[in-house]
Tab-separated table of C-alpha atoms in Angstrom:
chain	number	residue	atom	x	y	z
A	1	MET	CA	7.875	-8.192	16.491
A	2	LEU	CA	11.800	-8.232	16.558
A	3	PRO	CA	11.993	-11.253	18.905
A	4	GLU	CA	9.064	-13.247	16.833
A	5	LEU	CA	11.353	-12.287	13.618
A	6	ALA	CA	14.317	-13.359	15.327
A	7	ARG	CA	12.789	-16.848	15.873
A	8	ILE	CA	11.331	-17.076	12.372
A	9	THR	CA	14.451	-16.140	11.120
A	10	ARG	CA	16.668	-18.783	13.204
A	11	GLY	CA	13.541	-21.532	12.162
A	12	ALA	CA	11.925	-22.075	15.011
A	13	TYR	CA	8.725	-22.968	13.193
A	14	ARG	CA	10.592	-24.685	10.053
A	15	GLN	CA	8.610	-27.665	11.064
A	16	GLN	CA	5.329	-26.419	11.269
A	17	ARG	CA	3.364	-26.269	8.160
A	18	PHE	CA	-0.259	-23.751	7.965
A	19	ALA	CA	-3.032	-25.756	8.426
A	20	MET	CA	-5.464	-23.577	6.533
A	21	PRO	CA	-5.318	-21.820	3.085
A	22	THR	CA	-2.972	-19.077	3.593
A	23	LEU	CA	-2.168	-15.832	1.551
A	24	PHE	CA	0.627	-13.739	1.844
A	25	VAL	CA	-0.004	-10.260	0.144
A	26	PHE	CA	3.404	-8.062	-0.473
A	27	GLY	CA	4.447	-4.903	-1.842
A	28	THR	CA	6.399	-5.025	-5.216
A	29	LYS	CA	7.958	-1.543	-3.813
A	30	ASP	CA	8.617	-3.131	-0.105
A	31	VAL	CA	11.975	-2.351	0.971
A	32	GLY	CA	11.859	-4.951	3.588
A	33	PHE	CA	10.519	-7.986	1.909
A	34	PRO	CA	11.878	-6.382	-2.143
A	35	PRO	CA	10.625	-8.965	-4.492
A	36	HIS	CA	13.591	-11.029	-4.571
A	37	VAL	CA	13.379	-11.950	-1.193
A	38	VAL	CA	10.035	-12.631	-1.292
A	39	ASP	CA	10.754	-15.169	-3.948
A	40	LYS	CA	13.456	-16.560	-2.062
A	41	LEU	CA	11.388	-17.190	0.829
A	42	PHE	CA	8.641	-18.617	-0.785
A	43	ALA	CA	10.343	-20.099	-3.304
A	44	ASP	CA	8.283	-23.291	-2.946
A	45	PRO	CA	4.838	-22.591	-0.914
A	46	SER	CA	3.926	-26.364	-0.039
A	47	THR	CA	6.754	-26.571	2.381
A	48	LEU	CA	4.912	-23.642	4.536
A	49	GLY	CA	1.669	-25.454	3.797
A	50	ARG	CA	-1.029	-26.986	1.794
A	51	ASP	CA	-2.540	-23.975	0.611
A	52	VAL	CA	-0.307	-21.161	0.810
A	53	ARG	CA	-0.235	-18.406	-1.726
A	54	VAL	CA	1.801	-15.513	-2.263
A	55	ALA	CA	0.351	-11.977	-4.380
A	56	ALA	CA	2.274	-9.076	-5.307
A	57	VAL	CA	0.736	-5.708	-4.939
A	58	PRO	CA	2.332	-3.581	-7.905
A	59	ASN	CA	3.378	0.058	-6.680
A	60	ALA	CA	2.952	-0.693	-3.386
A	61	GLY	CA	5.467	-0.791	-0.507
A	62	HIS	CA	4.888	-2.395	2.914
A	63	TYR	CA	1.984	-0.633	3.885
A	64	VAL	CA	0.324	-2.490	1.306
A	65	VAL	CA	-3.448	-2.144	2.792
A	66	ASP	CA	-2.826	1.821	3.465
A	67	GLU	CA	-0.855	2.052	-0.136
A	68	ALA	CA	-3.132	-0.019	-2.213
A	69	PRO	CA	-6.302	-0.596	-0.659
A	70	ASN	CA	-8.751	-1.288	-3.745
A	71	ALA	CA	-5.687	-4.240	-4.999
A	72	THR	CA	-5.557	-5.449	-1.814
A	73	ILE	CA	-9.329	-5.936	-1.309
A	74	LYS	CA	-9.568	-7.978	-4.845
A	75	LEU	CA	-6.909	-9.993	-3.727
A	76	ILE	CA	-8.486	-10.528	-0.486
A	77	MET	CA	-12.126	-11.060	-2.069
A	78	ASP	CA	-10.552	-13.614	-4.944
A	79	PHE	CA	-8.611	-15.581	-2.647
A	80	PHE	CA	-11.999	-15.876	-0.089
A	81	GLY	CA	-14.024	-16.502	-2.761
A	82	GLU	CA	-12.291	-19.926	-4.190
């Protein structure tokens, strides 16, 4: 994972865009991706793809699914329900 993360942060994929609807889910207590970092990374989600969305799960850390399964399920179901 770390080599791929290095490529991402260096901008190796900057010219590529997501072709399908994409949902990124972060926990508001994630130490690796705190809200101020997520806000910066996704300041303009349209630069990443035609339909890119970001959702925050309150009081969850990095392992959102484990820490807040019901909130995560709701976000995913709402996303796919659209």
